[in-house]
Amino acid sequence: MNILLLGINGDIGKSILEKIYSKENNYFLTFSKKKPDLKKKNLKYIRIDFSKKNSVRKQIKLLNKFNFNIVINNVGDSNPYKNFTSLSDEDIYQSFNINFFSPFKIIFSILKRNIKLKKKLNIINISSNTIKYLGSDKNFPYFISKSTLETSLKFISNKFSKNKIRTNIIRPGLIKVEKTTKLLGYSKKNFKKRQTLIPTGRAGRPEDISNLVKFLSDENSEYIYGQVISVSGGE
């Protein structure tokens, strides 16, 4: 089985690979800058800058040489974290390229190929629970681009389930990862304040997301189509 994981860098991506890994499968892992050093077999690394159309277009040609059974989209960039009225056109374009256009182009290309070949495809998208609350005044580009991808994947599920194209969406809440503290303009104080709003009283862990990815990638979940599932500690 061939599995494509878009976005291996970061705690959630690595946790997903750990949970779904099997020596019997082949894993295609995309990274944008630094190639990870993972001590596992059957891994193929593909460098893609999701902010640049040419980089995505070039690698789609490579990906089209393979038949994929599962596509997991873990690509996401919540920068810039700043007030709505301070946003530039470039801020919005950049966010849309990374969070919507690029992953959708890849997924759409694989989708068309699988339908043509009459092969099943399982799409699992890591989104964000901020969509439930219509974002905040400081994450508009991230919220709207992630929402657009969600809507597109719901459309695909509705129209192509009969072709055995299975699409499900995971909405993580506040997850404690290294990248959270590197978000420009977002401090540890912001994180702790946000954590107090969670009913369970704690932020999520990467494995809270990867556990669900593992279930959705398994045949035991094969009747689950077109669902949006929050992993957010009760929010």
Short mmCIF file of N, CA and C in Angstrom, two decimals, residues 129-215:
data_model
loop_
_atom_site.label_atom_id
_atom_site.label_comp_id
_atom_site.label_asym_id
_atom_site.label_seq_id
_atom_site.Cartn_x
_atom_site.Cartn_y
_atom_site.Cartn_z
N ASN A 129 -9.90 23.36 14.66
CA ASN A 129 -11.15 23.61 15.37
C ASN A 129 -11.49 25.09 15.46
N THR A 130 -10.56 25.95 15.04
CA THR A 130 -10.86 27.39 15.03
C THR A 130 -12.00 27.70 14.05
N ILE A 131 -12.22 26.81 13.09
CA ILE A 131 -13.30 27.00 12.13
C ILE A 131 -14.66 26.99 12.83
N LYS A 132 -14.77 26.18 13.87
CA LYS A 132 -16.02 26.08 14.62
C LYS A 132 -16.44 27.42 15.20
N TYR A 133 -15.44 28.26 15.54
CA TYR A 133 -15.70 29.54 16.18
C TYR A 133 -15.48 30.72 15.23
N LEU A 134 -15.41 30.42 13.93
CA LEU A 134 -15.19 31.46 12.91
C LEU A 134 -13.89 32.22 13.13
N GLY A 135 -12.88 31.51 13.63
CA GLY A 135 -11.55 32.08 13.80
C GLY A 135 -11.50 33.16 14.86
N SER A 136 -10.41 33.90 14.84
CA SER A 136 -10.25 35.03 15.76
C SER A 136 -9.84 36.25 14.94
N ASP A 137 -9.69 37.38 15.61
CA ASP A 137 -9.33 38.60 14.88
C ASP A 137 -7.87 38.59 14.43
N LYS A 138 -7.12 37.53 14.80
CA LYS A 138 -5.70 37.48 14.44
C LYS A 138 -5.32 36.28 13.58
N ASN A 139 -6.28 35.49 13.17
CA ASN A 139 -5.92 34.34 12.33
C ASN A 139 -6.81 34.20 11.10
N PHE A 140 -7.28 35.32 10.58
CA PHE A 140 -8.20 35.29 9.45
C PHE A 140 -7.68 34.50 8.25
N PRO A 141 -6.45 34.74 7.75
CA PRO A 141 -5.99 34.00 6.56
C PRO A 141 -5.98 32.48 6.80
N TYR A 142 -5.52 32.07 7.97
CA TYR A 142 -5.47 30.65 8.31
C TYR A 142 -6.88 30.06 8.38
N PHE A 143 -7.77 30.76 9.06
CA PHE A 143 -9.15 30.30 9.22
C PHE A 143 -9.86 30.17 7.87
N ILE A 144 -9.75 31.17 7.04
CA ILE A 144 -10.52 31.17 5.80
C ILE A 144 -9.93 30.18 4.79
N SER A 145 -8.61 30.02 4.77
CA SER A 145 -8.00 29.06 3.83
C SER A 145 -8.27 27.62 4.26
N LYS A 146 -8.21 27.35 5.56
CA LYS A 146 -8.54 26.01 6.06
C LYS A 146 -10.02 25.70 5.84
N SER A 147 -10.87 26.71 5.99
CA SER A 147 -12.31 26.52 5.76
C SER A 147 -12.58 26.18 4.30
N THR A 148 -11.86 26.84 3.40
CA THR A 148 -12.04 26.60 1.97
C THR A 148 -11.66 25.17 1.61
N LEU A 149 -10.58 24.67 2.19
CA LEU A 149 -10.17 23.29 1.92
C LEU A 149 -11.20 22.31 2.47
N GLU A 150 -11.70 22.59 3.68
CA GLU A 150 -12.75 21.73 4.25
C GLU A 150 -13.96 21.65 3.32
N THR A 151 -14.43 22.81 2.87
CA THR A 151 -15.61 22.85 1.99
C THR A 151 -15.36 22.06 0.71
N SER A 152 -14.17 22.20 0.15
CA SER A 152 -13.82 21.48 -1.07
C SER A 152 -13.83 19.98 -0.86
N LEU A 153 -13.31 19.53 0.27
CA LEU A 153 -13.26 18.10 0.55
C LEU A 153 -14.64 17.53 0.88
N LYS A 154 -15.50 18.35 1.49
CA LYS A 154 -16.88 17.92 1.71
C LYS A 154 -17.60 17.74 0.38
N PHE A 155 -17.33 18.64 -0.54
CA PHE A 155 -17.90 18.52 -1.89
C PHE A 155 -17.44 17.22 -2.55
N ILE A 156 -16.16 16.94 -2.45
CA ILE A 156 -15.61 15.70 -3.03
C ILE A 156 -16.27 14.49 -2.41
N SER A 157 -16.44 14.50 -1.10
CA SER A 157 -17.08 13.37 -0.43
C SER A 157 -18.50 13.17 -0.92
N ASN A 158 -19.22 14.27 -1.05
CA ASN A 158 -20.62 14.20 -1.48
C ASN A 158 -20.76 13.68 -2.92
N LYS A 159 -19.84 14.10 -3.77
CA LYS A 159 -19.96 13.77 -5.20
C LYS A 159 -19.28 12.46 -5.60
N PHE A 160 -18.27 12.05 -4.85
CA PHE A 160 -17.47 10.92 -5.31
C PHE A 160 -17.40 9.73 -4.35
N SER A 161 -18.25 9.74 -3.34
CA SER A 161 -18.29 8.58 -2.44
C SER A 161 -18.65 7.31 -3.21
N LYS A 162 -19.48 7.46 -4.23
CA LYS A 162 -19.88 6.30 -5.04
C LYS A 162 -18.69 5.71 -5.79
N ASN A 163 -17.62 6.50 -5.94
CA ASN A 163 -16.40 6.02 -6.59
C ASN A 163 -15.39 5.47 -5.58
N LYS A 164 -15.86 5.25 -4.35
CA LYS A 164 -15.01 4.75 -3.26
C LYS A 164 -13.90 5.76 -2.89
N ILE A 165 -14.24 7.04 -3.03
CA ILE A 165 -13.34 8.11 -2.57
C ILE A 165 -13.83 8.52 -1.19
N ARG A 166 -13.06 8.20 -0.18
CA ARG A 166 -13.48 8.43 1.21
C ARG A 166 -12.71 9.62 1.78
N THR A 167 -13.46 10.60 2.25
CA THR A 167 -12.85 11.82 2.77
C THR A 167 -13.37 12.11 4.18
N ASN A 168 -12.46 12.33 5.11
CA ASN A 168 -12.82 12.73 6.46
C ASN A 168 -11.88 13.82 6.96
N ILE A 169 -12.41 14.64 7.85
CA ILE A 169 -11.68 15.82 8.32
C ILE A 169 -11.53 15.77 9.84
N ILE A 170 -10.31 16.02 10.31
CA ILE A 170 -10.03 16.09 11.75
C ILE A 170 -9.76 17.55 12.10
N ARG A 171 -10.46 18.04 13.12
CA ARG A 171 -10.24 19.40 13.59
C ARG A 171 -9.54 19.40 14.95
N PRO A 172 -8.24 19.55 14.98
CA PRO A 172 -7.55 19.64 16.28
C PRO A 172 -7.89 20.94 16.98
N GLY A 173 -8.00 20.86 18.29
CA GLY A 173 -8.13 22.06 19.10
C GLY A 173 -6.73 22.57 19.43
N LEU A 174 -6.54 23.06 20.64
CA LEU A 174 -5.23 23.54 21.07
C LEU A 174 -4.33 22.33 21.33
N ILE A 175 -3.29 22.17 20.53
CA ILE A 175 -2.37 21.05 20.66
C ILE A 175 -0.99 21.59 21.04
N LYS A 176 -0.40 20.98 22.05
CA LYS A 176 0.92 21.44 22.50
C LYS A 176 1.99 20.83 21.62
N VAL A 177 2.52 21.65 20.74
CA VAL A 177 3.61 21.24 19.85
C VAL A 177 4.67 22.32 19.86
N GLU A 178 5.85 21.98 19.38
CA GLU A 178 6.96 22.93 19.39
C GLU A 178 6.66 24.17 18.55
N LYS A 179 5.95 23.97 17.44
CA LYS A 179 5.68 25.08 16.51
C LYS A 179 4.79 26.16 17.13
N THR A 180 3.97 25.79 18.10
CA THR A 180 3.06 26.75 18.72
C THR A 180 3.81 27.94 19.28
N THR A 181 4.93 27.67 19.93
CA THR A 181 5.70 28.75 20.57
C THR A 181 6.51 29.54 19.55
N LYS A 182 6.57 29.07 18.29
CA LYS A 182 7.32 29.78 17.26
C LYS A 182 6.43 30.65 16.37
N LEU A 183 5.16 30.67 16.66
CA LEU A 183 4.24 31.50 15.89
C LEU A 183 4.47 32.96 16.25
N LEU A 184 4.85 33.76 15.26
CA LEU A 184 5.19 35.16 15.49
C LEU A 184 4.00 35.91 16.08
N GLY A 185 4.22 36.53 17.23
CA GLY A 185 3.16 37.30 17.88
C GLY A 185 2.33 36.49 18.87
N TYR A 186 2.64 35.19 19.00
CA TYR A 186 1.88 34.32 19.90
C TYR A 186 2.82 33.82 20.99
N SER A 187 2.57 34.21 22.23
CA SER A 187 3.48 33.91 23.33
C SER A 187 3.01 32.71 24.17
N LYS A 188 3.87 32.27 25.06
CA LYS A 188 3.50 31.20 25.98
C LYS A 188 2.35 31.65 26.89
N LYS A 189 2.30 32.94 27.17
CA LYS A 189 1.21 33.49 27.97
C LYS A 189 -0.11 33.35 27.22
N ASN A 190 -0.10 33.62 25.92
CA ASN A 190 -1.30 33.44 25.09
C ASN A 190 -1.75 31.98 25.13
N PHE A 191 -0.77 31.08 25.06
CA PHE A 191 -1.08 29.65 25.04
C PHE A 191 -1.75 29.23 26.36
N LYS A 192 -1.19 29.66 27.48
CA LYS A 192 -1.74 29.28 28.78
C LYS A 192 -3.14 29.86 28.98
N LYS A 193 -3.34 31.08 28.52
CA LYS A 193 -4.66 31.70 28.63
C LYS A 193 -5.68 30.94 27.80
N ARG A 194 -5.27 30.55 26.61
CA ARG A 194 -6.15 29.78 25.72
C ARG A 194 -6.48 28.42 26.33
N GLN A 195 -5.53 27.85 27.04
CA GLN A 195 -5.70 26.53 27.64
C GLN A 195 -6.77 26.52 28.72
N THR A 196 -6.95 27.64 29.39
CA THR A 196 -7.95 27.73 30.46
C THR A 196 -9.38 27.61 29.94
N LEU A 197 -9.57 27.79 28.64
CA LEU A 197 -10.91 27.71 28.05
C LEU A 197 -11.33 26.28 27.71
N ILE A 198 -10.38 25.35 27.80
CA ILE A 198 -10.66 23.96 27.43
C ILE A 198 -11.33 23.24 28.59
N PRO A 199 -12.48 22.62 28.39
CA PRO A 199 -13.20 21.93 29.47
C PRO A 199 -12.37 20.90 30.23
N THR A 200 -11.51 20.17 29.52
CA THR A 200 -10.69 19.15 30.19
C THR A 200 -9.53 19.76 30.97
N GLY A 201 -9.25 21.05 30.74
CA GLY A 201 -8.21 21.73 31.49
C GLY A 201 -6.79 21.52 30.97
N ARG A 202 -6.64 20.88 29.83
CA ARG A 202 -5.30 20.68 29.29
C ARG A 202 -5.31 20.80 27.77
N ALA A 203 -4.15 21.13 27.22
CA ALA A 203 -3.99 21.14 25.77
C ALA A 203 -3.86 19.71 25.28
N GLY A 204 -4.18 19.51 24.00
CA GLY A 204 -4.04 18.18 23.41
C GLY A 204 -2.59 17.83 23.15
N ARG A 205 -2.36 16.56 22.87
CA ARG A 205 -1.04 16.06 22.51
C ARG A 205 -1.05 15.59 21.06
N PRO A 206 0.08 15.56 20.39
CA PRO A 206 0.11 15.08 19.00
C PRO A 206 -0.53 13.71 18.82
N GLU A 207 -0.33 12.82 19.80
CA GLU A 207 -0.90 11.48 19.68
C GLU A 207 -2.43 11.47 19.76
N ASP A 208 -3.02 12.53 20.32
CA ASP A 208 -4.48 12.62 20.32
C ASP A 208 -4.99 12.74 18.88
N ILE A 209 -4.20 13.36 18.02
CA ILE A 209 -4.55 13.48 16.61
C ILE A 209 -4.18 12.22 15.85
N SER A 210 -2.97 11.73 16.08
CA SER A 210 -2.50 10.57 15.32
C SER A 210 -3.28 9.30 15.64
N ASN A 211 -3.82 9.19 16.85
CA ASN A 211 -4.66 8.03 17.18
C ASN A 211 -5.89 7.98 16.28
N LEU A 212 -6.49 9.15 16.03
CA LEU A 212 -7.67 9.20 15.18
C LEU A 212 -7.29 8.98 13.71
N VAL A 213 -6.15 9.50 13.29
CA VAL A 213 -5.68 9.26 11.93
C VAL A 213 -5.50 7.76 11.71
N LYS A 214 -4.92 7.08 12.67
CA LYS A 214 -4.71 5.63 12.56
C LYS A 214 -6.05 4.91 12.38
N PHE A 215 -7.05 5.30 13.17
CA PHE A 215 -8.36 4.66 13.06
C PHE A 215 -8.99 4.92 11.70
#
